[in-house]
CSV table of C-alpha atoms in Angstrom, one decimal:
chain,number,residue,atom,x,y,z
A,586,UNK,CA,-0.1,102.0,-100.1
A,587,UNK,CA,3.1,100.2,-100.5
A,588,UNK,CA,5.8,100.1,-97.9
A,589,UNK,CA,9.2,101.9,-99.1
A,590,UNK,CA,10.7,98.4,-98.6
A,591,UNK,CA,8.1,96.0,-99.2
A,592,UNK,CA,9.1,93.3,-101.6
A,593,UNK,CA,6.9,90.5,-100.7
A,594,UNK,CA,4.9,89.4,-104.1
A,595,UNK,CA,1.5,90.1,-103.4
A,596,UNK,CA,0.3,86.9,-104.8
A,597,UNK,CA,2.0,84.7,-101.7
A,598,UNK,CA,0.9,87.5,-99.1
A,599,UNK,CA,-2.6,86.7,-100.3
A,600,UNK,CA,-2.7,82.8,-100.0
A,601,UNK,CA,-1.3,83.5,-96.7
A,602,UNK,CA,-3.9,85.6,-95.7
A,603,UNK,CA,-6.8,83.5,-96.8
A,604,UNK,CA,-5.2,80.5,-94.9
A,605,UNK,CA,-4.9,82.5,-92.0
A,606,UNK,CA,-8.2,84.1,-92.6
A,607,UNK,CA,-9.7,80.5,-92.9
A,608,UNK,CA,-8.1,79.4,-89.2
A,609,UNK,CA,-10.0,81.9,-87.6
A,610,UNK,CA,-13.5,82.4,-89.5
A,611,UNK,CA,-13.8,78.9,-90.0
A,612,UNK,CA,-17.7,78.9,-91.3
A,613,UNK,CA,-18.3,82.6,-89.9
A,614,UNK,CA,-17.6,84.8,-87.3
A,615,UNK,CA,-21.1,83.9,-85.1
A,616,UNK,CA,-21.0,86.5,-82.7
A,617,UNK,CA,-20.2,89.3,-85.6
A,618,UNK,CA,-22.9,87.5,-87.7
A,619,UNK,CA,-25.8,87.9,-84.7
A,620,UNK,CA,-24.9,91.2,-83.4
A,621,UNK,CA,-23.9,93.0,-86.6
A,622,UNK,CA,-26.9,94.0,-89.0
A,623,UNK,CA,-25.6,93.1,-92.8
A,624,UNK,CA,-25.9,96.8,-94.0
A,625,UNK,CA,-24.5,98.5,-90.8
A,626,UNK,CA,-21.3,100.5,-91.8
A,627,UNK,CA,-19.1,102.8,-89.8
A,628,UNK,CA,-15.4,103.3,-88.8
A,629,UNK,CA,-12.3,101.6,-86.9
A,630,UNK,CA,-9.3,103.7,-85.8
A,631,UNK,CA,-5.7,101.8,-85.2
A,632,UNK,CA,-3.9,103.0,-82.2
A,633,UNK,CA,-1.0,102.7,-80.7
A,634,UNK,CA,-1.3,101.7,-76.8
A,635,UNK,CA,3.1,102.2,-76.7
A,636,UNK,CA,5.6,103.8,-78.5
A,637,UNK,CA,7.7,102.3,-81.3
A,638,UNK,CA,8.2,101.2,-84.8
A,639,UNK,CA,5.2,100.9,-87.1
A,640,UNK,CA,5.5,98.1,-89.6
A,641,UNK,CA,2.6,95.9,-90.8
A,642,UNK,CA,0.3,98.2,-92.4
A,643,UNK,CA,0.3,96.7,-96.2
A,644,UNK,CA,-0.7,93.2,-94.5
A,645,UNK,CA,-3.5,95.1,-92.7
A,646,UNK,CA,-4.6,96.5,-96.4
A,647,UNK,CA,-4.7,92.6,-97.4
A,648,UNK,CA,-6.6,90.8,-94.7
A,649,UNK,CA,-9.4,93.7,-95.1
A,650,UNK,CA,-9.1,93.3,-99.2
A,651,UNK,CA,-9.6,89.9,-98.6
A,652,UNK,CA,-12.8,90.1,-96.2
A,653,UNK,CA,-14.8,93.0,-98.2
A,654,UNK,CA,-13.4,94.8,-101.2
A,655,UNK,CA,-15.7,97.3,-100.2
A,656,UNK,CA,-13.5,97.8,-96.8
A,657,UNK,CA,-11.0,101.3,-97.4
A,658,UNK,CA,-7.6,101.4,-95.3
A,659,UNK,CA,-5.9,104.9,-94.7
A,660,UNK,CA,-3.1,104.9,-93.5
A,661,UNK,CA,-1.7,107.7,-91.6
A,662,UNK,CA,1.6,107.2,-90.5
A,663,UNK,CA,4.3,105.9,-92.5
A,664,UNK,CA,5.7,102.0,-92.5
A,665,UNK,CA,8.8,102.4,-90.3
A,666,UNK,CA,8.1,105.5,-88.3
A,667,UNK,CA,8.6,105.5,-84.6
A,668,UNK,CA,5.2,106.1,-83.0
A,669,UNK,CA,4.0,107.9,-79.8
A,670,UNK,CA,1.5,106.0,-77.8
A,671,UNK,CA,-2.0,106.9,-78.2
A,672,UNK,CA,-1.1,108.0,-81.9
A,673,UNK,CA,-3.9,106.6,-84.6
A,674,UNK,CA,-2.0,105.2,-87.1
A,675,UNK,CA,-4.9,104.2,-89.4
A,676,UNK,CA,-8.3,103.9,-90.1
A,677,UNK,CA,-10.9,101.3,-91.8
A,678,UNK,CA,-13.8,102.6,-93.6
A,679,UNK,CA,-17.2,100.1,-94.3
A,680,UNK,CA,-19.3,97.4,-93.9
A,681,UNK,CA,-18.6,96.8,-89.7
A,682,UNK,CA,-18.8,92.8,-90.1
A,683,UNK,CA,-16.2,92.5,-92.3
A,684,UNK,CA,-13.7,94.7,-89.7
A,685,UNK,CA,-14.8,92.9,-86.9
A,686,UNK,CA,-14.1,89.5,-88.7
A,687,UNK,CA,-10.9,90.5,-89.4
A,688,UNK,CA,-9.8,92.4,-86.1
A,689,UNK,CA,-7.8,90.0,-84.3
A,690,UNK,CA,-6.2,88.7,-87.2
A,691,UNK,CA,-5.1,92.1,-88.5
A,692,UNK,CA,-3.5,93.1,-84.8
A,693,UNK,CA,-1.8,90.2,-84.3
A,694,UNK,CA,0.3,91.0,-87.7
A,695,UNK,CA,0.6,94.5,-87.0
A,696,UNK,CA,1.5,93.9,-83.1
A,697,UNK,CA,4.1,91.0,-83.8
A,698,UNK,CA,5.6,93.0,-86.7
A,699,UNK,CA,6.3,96.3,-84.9
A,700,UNK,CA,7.2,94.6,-81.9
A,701,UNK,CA,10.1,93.1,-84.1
A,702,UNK,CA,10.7,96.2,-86.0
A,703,UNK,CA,10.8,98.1,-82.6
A,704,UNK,CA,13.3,95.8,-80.9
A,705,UNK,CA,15.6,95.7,-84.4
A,706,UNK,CA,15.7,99.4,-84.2
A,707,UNK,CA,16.8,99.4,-80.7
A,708,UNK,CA,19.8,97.4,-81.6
A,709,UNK,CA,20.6,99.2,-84.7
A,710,UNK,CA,20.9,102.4,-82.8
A,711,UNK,CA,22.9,100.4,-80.0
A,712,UNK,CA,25.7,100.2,-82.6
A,713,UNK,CA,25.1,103.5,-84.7
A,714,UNK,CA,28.4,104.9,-85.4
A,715,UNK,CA,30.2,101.6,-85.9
A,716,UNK,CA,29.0,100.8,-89.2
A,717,UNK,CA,28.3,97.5,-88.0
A,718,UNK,CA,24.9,95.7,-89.9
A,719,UNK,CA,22.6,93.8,-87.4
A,720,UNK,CA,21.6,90.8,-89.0
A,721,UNK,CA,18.6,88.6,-88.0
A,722,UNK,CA,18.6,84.6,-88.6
A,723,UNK,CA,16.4,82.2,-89.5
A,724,UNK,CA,15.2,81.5,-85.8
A,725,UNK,CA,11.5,82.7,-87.4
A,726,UNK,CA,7.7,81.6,-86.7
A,727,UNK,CA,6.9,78.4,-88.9
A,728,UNK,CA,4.8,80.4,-91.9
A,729,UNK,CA,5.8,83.9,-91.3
A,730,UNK,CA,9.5,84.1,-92.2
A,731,UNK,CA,8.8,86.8,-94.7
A,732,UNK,CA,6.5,89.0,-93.1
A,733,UNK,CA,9.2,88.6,-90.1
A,734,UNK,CA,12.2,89.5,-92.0
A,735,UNK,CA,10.1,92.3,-93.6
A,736,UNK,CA,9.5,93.7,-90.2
A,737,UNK,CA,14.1,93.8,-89.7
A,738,UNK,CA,14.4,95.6,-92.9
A,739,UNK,CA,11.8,97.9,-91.3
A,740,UNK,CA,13.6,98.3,-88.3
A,741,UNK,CA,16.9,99.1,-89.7
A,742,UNK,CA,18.4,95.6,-89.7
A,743,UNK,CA,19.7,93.7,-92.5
A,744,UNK,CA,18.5,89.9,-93.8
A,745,UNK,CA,20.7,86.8,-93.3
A,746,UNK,CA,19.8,84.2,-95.8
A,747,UNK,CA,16.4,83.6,-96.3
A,748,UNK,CA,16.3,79.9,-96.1
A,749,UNK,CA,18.9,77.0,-96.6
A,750,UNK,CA,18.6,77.5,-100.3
A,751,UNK,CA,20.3,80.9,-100.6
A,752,UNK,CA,23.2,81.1,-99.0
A,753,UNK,CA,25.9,78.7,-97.5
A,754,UNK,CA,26.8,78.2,-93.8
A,755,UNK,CA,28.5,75.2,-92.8
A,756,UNK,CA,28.4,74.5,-89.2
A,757,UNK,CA,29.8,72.4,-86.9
A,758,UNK,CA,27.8,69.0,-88.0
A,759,UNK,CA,28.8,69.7,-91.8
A,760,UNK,CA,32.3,69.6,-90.4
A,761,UNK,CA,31.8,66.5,-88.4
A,762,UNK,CA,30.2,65.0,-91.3
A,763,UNK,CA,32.9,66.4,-94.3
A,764,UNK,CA,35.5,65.6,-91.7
A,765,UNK,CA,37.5,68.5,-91.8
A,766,UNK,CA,36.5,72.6,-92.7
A,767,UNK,CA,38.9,72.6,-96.0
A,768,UNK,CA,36.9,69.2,-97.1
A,769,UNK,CA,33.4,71.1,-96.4
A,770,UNK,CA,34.4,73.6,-97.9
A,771,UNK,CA,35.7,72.3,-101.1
A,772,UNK,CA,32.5,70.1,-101.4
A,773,UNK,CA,30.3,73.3,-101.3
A,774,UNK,CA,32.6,75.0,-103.9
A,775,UNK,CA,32.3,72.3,-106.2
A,776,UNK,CA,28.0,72.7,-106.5
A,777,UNK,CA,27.7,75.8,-105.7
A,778,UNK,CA,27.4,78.7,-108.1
A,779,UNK,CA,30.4,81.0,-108.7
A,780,UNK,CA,28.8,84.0,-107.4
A,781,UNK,CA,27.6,82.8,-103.8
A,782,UNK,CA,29.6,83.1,-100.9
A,783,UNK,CA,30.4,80.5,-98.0
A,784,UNK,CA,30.6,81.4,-94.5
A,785,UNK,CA,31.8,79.2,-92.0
A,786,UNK,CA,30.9,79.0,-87.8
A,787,UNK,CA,33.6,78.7,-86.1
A,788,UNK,CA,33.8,78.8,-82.2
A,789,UNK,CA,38.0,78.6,-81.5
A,790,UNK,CA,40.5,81.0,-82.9
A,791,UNK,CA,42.0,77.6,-83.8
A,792,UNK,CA,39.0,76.6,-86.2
A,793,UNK,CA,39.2,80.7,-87.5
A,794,UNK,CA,42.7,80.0,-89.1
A,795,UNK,CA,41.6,76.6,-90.3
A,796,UNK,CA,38.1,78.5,-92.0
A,797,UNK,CA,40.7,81.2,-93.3
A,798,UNK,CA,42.8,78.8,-94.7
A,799,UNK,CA,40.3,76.9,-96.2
A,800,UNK,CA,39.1,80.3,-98.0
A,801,UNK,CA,35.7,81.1,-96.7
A,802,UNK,CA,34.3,84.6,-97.5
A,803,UNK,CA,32.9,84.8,-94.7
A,804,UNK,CA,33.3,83.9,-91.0
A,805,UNK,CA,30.7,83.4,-87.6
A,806,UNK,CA,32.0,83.9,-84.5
A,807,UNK,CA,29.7,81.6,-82.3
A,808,UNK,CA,29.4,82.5,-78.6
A,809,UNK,CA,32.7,83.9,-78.5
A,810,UNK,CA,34.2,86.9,-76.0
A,811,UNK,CA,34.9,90.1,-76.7
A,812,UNK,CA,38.5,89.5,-75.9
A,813,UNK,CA,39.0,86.8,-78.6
A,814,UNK,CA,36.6,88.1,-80.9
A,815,UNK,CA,39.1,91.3,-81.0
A,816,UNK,CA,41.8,88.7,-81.7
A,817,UNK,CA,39.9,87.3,-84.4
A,818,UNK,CA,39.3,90.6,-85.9
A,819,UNK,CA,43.1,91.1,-85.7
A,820,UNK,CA,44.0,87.7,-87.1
A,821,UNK,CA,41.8,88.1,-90.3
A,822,UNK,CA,42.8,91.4,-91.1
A,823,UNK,CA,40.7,92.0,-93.6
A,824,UNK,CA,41.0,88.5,-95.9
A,825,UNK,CA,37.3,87.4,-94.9
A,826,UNK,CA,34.6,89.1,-93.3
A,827,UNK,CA,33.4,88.8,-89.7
A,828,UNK,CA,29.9,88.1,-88.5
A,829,UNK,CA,29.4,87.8,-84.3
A,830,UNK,CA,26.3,85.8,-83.3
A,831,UNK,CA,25.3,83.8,-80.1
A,832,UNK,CA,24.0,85.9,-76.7
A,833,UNK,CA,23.6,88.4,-77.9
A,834,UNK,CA,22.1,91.1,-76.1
A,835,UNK,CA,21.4,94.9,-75.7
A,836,UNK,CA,23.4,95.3,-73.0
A,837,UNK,CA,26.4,94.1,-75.0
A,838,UNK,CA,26.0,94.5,-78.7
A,839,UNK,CA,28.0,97.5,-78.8
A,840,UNK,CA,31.2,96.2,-77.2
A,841,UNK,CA,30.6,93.6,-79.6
A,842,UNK,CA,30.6,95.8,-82.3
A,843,UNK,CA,33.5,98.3,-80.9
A,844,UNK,CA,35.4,94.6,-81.7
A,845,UNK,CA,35.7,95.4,-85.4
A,846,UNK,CA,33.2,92.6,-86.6
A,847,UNK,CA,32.0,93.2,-90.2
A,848,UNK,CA,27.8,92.4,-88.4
A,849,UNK,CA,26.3,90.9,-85.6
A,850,UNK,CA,23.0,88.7,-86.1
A,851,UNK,CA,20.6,88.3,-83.5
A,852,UNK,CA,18.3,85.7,-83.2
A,853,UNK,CA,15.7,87.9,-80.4
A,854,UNK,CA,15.0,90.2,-83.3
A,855,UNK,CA,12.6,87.0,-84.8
A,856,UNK,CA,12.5,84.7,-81.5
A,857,UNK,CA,11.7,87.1,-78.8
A,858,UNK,CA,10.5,90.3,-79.9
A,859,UNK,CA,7.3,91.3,-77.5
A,860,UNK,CA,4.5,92.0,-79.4
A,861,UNK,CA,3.2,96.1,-79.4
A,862,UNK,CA,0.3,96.7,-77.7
A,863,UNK,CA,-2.0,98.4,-80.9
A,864,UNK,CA,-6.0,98.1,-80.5
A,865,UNK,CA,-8.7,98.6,-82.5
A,866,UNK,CA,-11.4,100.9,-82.3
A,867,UNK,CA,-15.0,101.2,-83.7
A,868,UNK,CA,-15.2,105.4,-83.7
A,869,UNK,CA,-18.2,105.6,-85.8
A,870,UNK,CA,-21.2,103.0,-86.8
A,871,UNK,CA,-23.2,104.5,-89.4
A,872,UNK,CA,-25.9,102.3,-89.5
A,873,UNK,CA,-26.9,99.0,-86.9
C-alpha cells in the first residue's frame, strides 16, 4: 500500500526505521523473547481510541517489513480519511514476537502523525472558502521532518520549504547582518538560481514597502494584526504574495484569512499537535 501522497523514497524511510528500531530493541525485546514461544503466530488489530485523520500507515508497513518479512499489514481504511473512534484501521498478520517488538514504535508514528494530520485538517477547514493555503514550517521534531510534513500534506495543508537549502527567507538578522532589505536581497539574487523565489519577514508596514521595493516575490507578515495585515494586503495589491504567520491560532485563522493573505503557516501543526490515542490489539494467537 502506498499513500496517495506519499513521496518519501523508501530507501531513507528504511534507515530511519532501523535506527529507530535499534533505539528501542537494543539486543532484544526480553520480555517478548521470554513470554513469546518462537513459532507462536496470531493477529493484532489497529484501533482508533478518537476520531480523526488517519495518516501513518505506509511507516507502519515498514517497521513490520523490517522486524519479520514474514509479518502482513492490511490496511483498511485509507491514508487521510477522518476516522470514528473505536474504528480498526488495520491489521498485522504473523509471527507474534516480531508485532510485539515493534508495537510501541509503530504507534508512536501512527499517533504523532494523525495527531498532526488531524489538527492540519482542522485548520484547513477553518479557512475553507477563502482559498487561502495553510502552510506548516520548519518548527519539526529533530529526525522526523519528513514523515511530519508528510502527515500536513495528509491533512490538507501545504509544505513551506523543506529545509534552508530550498527556498529563501531572509529574516530579520539577515537584514541586520546585509544592513539593509534591498542589500539582502540583492546578495541572494546574485547566488541564487533564476527560478527560486525570495520571501522576505517583515513585521512594519514600513519594512512591507521597503521588501516591495526591494522586489521580493514573496512577503511574511510576522505577528502582525488583522487591521494592518488588511492594509498590507491593500498596499501590495497584487505585486508580491502574502504569507501571515506568528500566533496563530484556531480561534483566529479565519479573520486572518478573510484579510486577503495569499497563506497562513502555522508552526502548531509540527510543534504542538497532540498525539491520537490508536492502540494495539492481539485479537487472535494461533499458537503460544
Amino acid at each position: 500500500m502506498v499513500a496517495p501522497d506519499w513521496d518519501i523514497p523508501l530507501l531513507v524511510l528504511r534507515e530511519s526505521v532501523c535506527a529507530w528500531l535499534r533505539e528501542d530493541l537494543g539486543y532484544g525485546d526480553r520480555t517478548t523473547l521470554a513470554v513469546v514461544s518462537p513459532g507462536a503466530t496470531g493477529t493484532a488489530a489497529i484501533v482508533m481510541r478518537q476520531p480523526g485523520v488517519l495518516c501513518g500507515m505506509p511507516v507502519i508497513e515498514a517497521v513490520f517489513a523490517e522486524l519479520d518479512t514474514r509479518l502482513r499489514v492490511t490496511t483498511i481504511c485509507r491514508e487521510g480519511e477522518l476516522v470514528p473512534e473505536g474504528t480498526v484501521v488495520g491489521q498485522i498478520v504473523g509471527p507474534l514476537r516480531g508485532i510485539l517488538a515493534g508495537e510501541r514504535l509503530a504507534l508512536n508514528l501512527l499517533q504523532r502523525l494523525s495527531g498532526i494530520a488531524t489538527l492540519t485538517r482542522r485548520f484547513v477547514d477553518a479557512v475553507a472558502g477563502t482559498g487561502v493555503m495553510i502552510l506548516d514550517t520548519r518548527k519539526t521534531t529533530p529526525g522526523l521532518r519528513l514523515l511530519e510534513k508528510y502527515a500536513v500534506r495528509i491533512g490538507g495543508g501545504r509544505n513551506h520549504r523543506f529545509g534552508l537549502f530550498d527556498g529563501v527567507l531572509i529574516k530579520d538578522n539577515h537584514v541586520r547582518v546585509a544592513g539593509s532589505v534591498r542589500e539582502a536581497v540583492q546578495r541572494v539574487r546574485n547566488v541564487i538560481p533564476h527560478t527560486m523565489l525570495v520571501e522576505v519577514e517583515v513585521t512594519t508596514l514600513e519594512e512591507l514597502d521597503e521588501a516591495l521595493a526591494a522586489g521580493a516575490d514573496w512577503i511574511l507578515l510576522d505577528n502582525m494584526d488583522v487591521e494592518t495585515m488588511r492594509e498590507a494586503v491593500r498596499r501590495v495589491a497584487g505585486r508580491a504574495k502574502l504569507e501571515a504567520s506568528g500566533g496563530v491560532t484556531l480561534e483566529r485563522v479565519r479573520a486572518i484569512a478573510e484579510t486577503g493573505v495569499d497563506a497562513i503557516s502555522v508552526g502548531a501543526l509540527t510543534h504542538s499537535a497532540p498525539a491520537l490515542d490508536i492502540s494495539l490489539e492481539v485479537v487472535a494467537v494461533d499458537g503460544r
